[in-house]
Amino acid sequence: MRLTKFGHACVRIEHADATVVIDPGVFTAPEAIDGADAVLITHEHFDHFVEDRLRAAAEADPGLRIWTNRSVADQLSGLGARVTVVGDGDAFDINGLGVSVHGEWHAVIHPDIPRVHNIGFLLDGRVFHPGDALTVLDRSVETLLLPIGAPWSKAGELIDYVREFKPRRALAVHEAVLSEPGQMVYGRLLGEGGPGTGAELRQLAAGEQVDLG
């Protein structure tokens, strides 16, 4: 399994016969979707989902499939059976790659800001992308995609989340809202310069790849 980091919350995962892209939003280069078998969208916010880009990708590739929640699917009307609505507890298969769905709600930004639905995706039982939530599974995983910079989070919550989740490694995502110094600060707090999370943290540059074994 190989992971490629794209802008912000987007990653591309290649495993055997499956190429899957998660959350290609406005901070992600459109070509991230090129050649993918499937796109998974955790929620409707613009930094995770851009309707016209995803429609254009679907029109260019009739074989592209999309799995997401009801809120996003409603914005993709006209694509028919190529869009599948999923929610917490569902599971499906993409060319032999097993995916399960976890969580229901976006993290709270402020009580006066309405929450949207948010789902996380666990791929092959090994890699978990929570979207914009700190969803904890009932088991540990090898790789957690950790949203390090968001209006709804703080470093202490992220430290406790990784400790509770107990992944072997954490790969930083959702960092476009942080300046370069800000990314350095969060990297230190969540890595060896902080109080410890029990997991290795890696911050990847755009286009950087990681072999997940």
PDB file of C-alpha atoms in Angstrom, residues 95-195:
ATOM      1  CA  ASN A  95     -11.476  -3.482  -6.483  1.00  0.00           C
ATOM      2  CA  GLY A  96     -10.557  -5.714  -3.566  1.00  0.00           C
ATOM      3  CA  LEU A  97      -9.770  -2.911  -1.107  1.00  0.00           C
ATOM      4  CA  GLY A  98     -12.073  -3.116   1.901  1.00  0.00           C
ATOM      5  CA  VAL A  99     -13.436   0.158   3.307  1.00  0.00           C
ATOM      6  CA  SER A 100     -15.526   0.695   6.437  1.00  0.00           C
ATOM      7  CA  VAL A 101     -17.297   3.875   7.543  1.00  0.00           C
ATOM      8  CA  HIS A 102     -17.106   5.410  11.010  1.00  0.00           C
ATOM      9  CA  GLY A 103     -18.554   8.454  12.714  1.00  0.00           C
ATOM     10  CA  GLU A 104     -21.471  10.750  11.993  1.00  0.00           C
ATOM     11  CA  TRP A 105     -20.786  14.378  12.934  1.00  0.00           C
ATOM     12  CA  HIS A 106     -18.240  17.088  12.227  1.00  0.00           C
ATOM     13  CA  ALA A 107     -16.412  18.348  15.318  1.00  0.00           C
ATOM     14  CA  VAL A 108     -17.972  21.360  17.042  1.00  0.00           C
ATOM     15  CA  ILE A 109     -16.513  24.665  15.848  1.00  0.00           C
ATOM     16  CA  HIS A 110     -18.820  26.838  17.974  1.00  0.00           C
ATOM     17  CA  PRO A 111     -22.290  26.224  19.436  1.00  0.00           C
ATOM     18  CA  ASP A 112     -23.683  28.934  17.153  1.00  0.00           C
ATOM     19  CA  ILE A 113     -22.306  27.274  14.003  1.00  0.00           C
ATOM     20  CA  PRO A 114     -24.501  24.397  12.759  1.00  0.00           C
ATOM     21  CA  ARG A 115     -22.719  21.060  12.599  1.00  0.00           C
ATOM     22  CA  VAL A 116     -22.641  19.082   9.367  1.00  0.00           C
ATOM     23  CA  HIS A 117     -22.451  15.343   8.948  1.00  0.00           C
ATOM     24  CA  ASN A 118     -18.958  13.862   8.706  1.00  0.00           C
ATOM     25  CA  ILE A 119     -17.843  10.290   8.136  1.00  0.00           C
ATOM     26  CA  GLY A 120     -14.413   8.714   8.436  1.00  0.00           C
ATOM     27  CA  PHE A 121     -13.024   5.956   6.215  1.00  0.00           C
ATOM     28  CA  LEU A 122     -10.936   2.971   7.337  1.00  0.00           C
ATOM     29  CA  LEU A 123      -9.075   1.354   4.433  1.00  0.00           C
ATOM     30  CA  ASP A 124      -7.933  -2.267   4.571  1.00  0.00           C
ATOM     31  CA  GLY A 125      -8.284  -2.113   8.359  1.00  0.00           C
ATOM     32  CA  ARG A 126      -4.995  -0.215   8.424  1.00  0.00           C
ATOM     33  CA  VAL A 127      -5.399   3.443   7.416  1.00  0.00           C
ATOM     34  CA  PHE A 128      -8.007   5.754   8.935  1.00  0.00           C
ATOM     35  CA  HIS A 129      -9.029   9.185   7.647  1.00  0.00           C
ATOM     36  CA  PRO A 130     -11.423  10.779  10.179  1.00  0.00           C
ATOM     37  CA  GLY A 131     -12.304  13.861   8.122  1.00  0.00           C
ATOM     38  CA  ASP A 132     -13.048  16.765  10.470  1.00  0.00           C
ATOM     39  CA  ALA A 133     -13.671  14.809  13.648  1.00  0.00           C
ATOM     40  CA  LEU A 134     -11.736  13.014  16.337  1.00  0.00           C
ATOM     41  CA  THR A 135     -13.487   9.686  15.897  1.00  0.00           C
ATOM     42  CA  VAL A 136     -11.968   6.837  17.876  1.00  0.00           C
ATOM     43  CA  LEU A 137     -12.359   3.280  16.611  1.00  0.00           C
ATOM     44  CA  ASP A 138     -12.798   0.188  18.739  1.00  0.00           C
ATOM     45  CA  ARG A 139      -9.375  -1.025  17.625  1.00  0.00           C
ATOM     46  CA  SER A 140      -5.930   0.342  16.917  1.00  0.00           C
ATOM     47  CA  VAL A 141      -4.698   0.889  13.363  1.00  0.00           C
ATOM     48  CA  GLU A 142      -1.302   1.209  11.747  1.00  0.00           C
ATOM     49  CA  THR A 143      -1.777   4.685  10.260  1.00  0.00           C
ATOM     50  CA  LEU A 144      -3.939   7.593  11.430  1.00  0.00           C
ATOM     51  CA  LEU A 145      -4.348  10.629   9.180  1.00  0.00           C
ATOM     52  CA  LEU A 146      -4.293  13.360  11.811  1.00  0.00           C
ATOM     53  CA  PRO A 147      -5.932  16.768  11.130  1.00  0.00           C
ATOM     54  CA  ILE A 148      -3.388  19.022  12.833  1.00  0.00           C
ATOM     55  CA  GLY A 149      -4.814  22.453  12.017  1.00  0.00           C
ATOM     56  CA  ALA A 150      -8.517  23.313  12.187  1.00  0.00           C
ATOM     57  CA  PRO A 151     -10.856  25.967  13.653  1.00  0.00           C
ATOM     58  CA  TRP A 152     -12.274  23.276  15.930  1.00  0.00           C
ATOM     59  CA  SER A 153      -9.124  21.768  17.410  1.00  0.00           C
ATOM     60  CA  LYS A 154      -6.241  22.533  19.738  1.00  0.00           C
ATOM     61  CA  ALA A 155      -2.949  20.756  20.284  1.00  0.00           C
ATOM     62  CA  GLY A 156      -3.907  19.253  23.643  1.00  0.00           C
ATOM     63  CA  GLU A 157      -6.981  17.578  22.151  1.00  0.00           C
ATOM     64  CA  LEU A 158      -4.907  16.145  19.322  1.00  0.00           C
ATOM     65  CA  ILE A 159      -2.327  14.747  21.734  1.00  0.00           C
ATOM     66  CA  ASP A 160      -5.056  13.031  23.745  1.00  0.00           C
ATOM     67  CA  TYR A 161      -6.742  11.781  20.557  1.00  0.00           C
ATOM     68  CA  VAL A 162      -3.602  10.040  19.327  1.00  0.00           C
ATOM     69  CA  ARG A 163      -2.980   8.595  22.787  1.00  0.00           C
ATOM     70  CA  GLU A 164      -6.512   7.194  22.901  1.00  0.00           C
ATOM     71  CA  PHE A 165      -6.443   5.961  19.317  1.00  0.00           C
ATOM     72  CA  LYS A 166      -3.046   4.234  19.677  1.00  0.00           C
ATOM     73  CA  PRO A 167      -1.945   4.123  16.006  1.00  0.00           C
ATOM     74  CA  ARG A 168       1.562   3.023  15.115  1.00  0.00           C
ATOM     75  CA  ARG A 169       2.094   6.217  13.124  1.00  0.00           C
ATOM     76  CA  ALA A 170       0.275   9.499  12.521  1.00  0.00           C
ATOM     77  CA  LEU A 171       0.532  11.347   9.211  1.00  0.00           C
ATOM     78  CA  ALA A 172      -0.341  15.033   9.408  1.00  0.00           C
ATOM     79  CA  VAL A 173      -3.142  16.335   7.187  1.00  0.00           C
ATOM     80  CA  HIS A 174      -5.429  19.384   7.235  1.00  0.00           C
ATOM     81  CA  GLU A 175      -2.497  21.782   7.580  1.00  0.00           C
ATOM     82  CA  ALA A 176      -3.289  24.395   4.897  1.00  0.00           C
ATOM     83  CA  VAL A 177      -4.821  26.691   7.513  1.00  0.00           C
ATOM     84  CA  LEU A 178      -1.481  26.833   9.352  1.00  0.00           C
ATOM     85  CA  SER A 179       1.495  28.975   8.382  1.00  0.00           C
ATOM     86  CA  GLU A 180       4.859  27.288   7.958  1.00  0.00           C
ATOM     87  CA  PRO A 181       5.884  28.281  11.515  1.00  0.00           C
ATOM     88  CA  GLY A 182       2.503  27.066  12.746  1.00  0.00           C
ATOM     89  CA  GLN A 183       3.051  23.682  11.155  1.00  0.00           C
ATOM     90  CA  MET A 184       6.452  23.537  12.828  1.00  0.00           C
ATOM     91  CA  VAL A 185       4.936  24.325  16.237  1.00  0.00           C
ATOM     92  CA  TYR A 186       2.224  21.680  15.892  1.00  0.00           C
ATOM     93  CA  GLY A 187       4.755  19.193  14.579  1.00  0.00           C
ATOM     94  CA  ARG A 188       6.918  19.675  17.651  1.00  0.00           C
ATOM     95  CA  LEU A 189       4.009  19.445  20.100  1.00  0.00           C
ATOM     96  CA  LEU A 190       2.658  16.297  18.478  1.00  0.00           C
ATOM     97  CA  GLY A 191       6.084  14.810  17.877  1.00  0.00           C
ATOM     98  CA  GLU A 192       9.243  14.315  19.896  1.00  0.00           C
ATOM     99  CA  GLY A 193       9.217  17.909  21.185  1.00  0.00           C
ATOM    100  CA  GLY A 194       5.906  17.439  22.992  1.00  0.00           C
ATOM    101  CA  PRO A 195       4.697  15.376  25.934  1.00  0.00           C
TER     102      PRO A 195
END
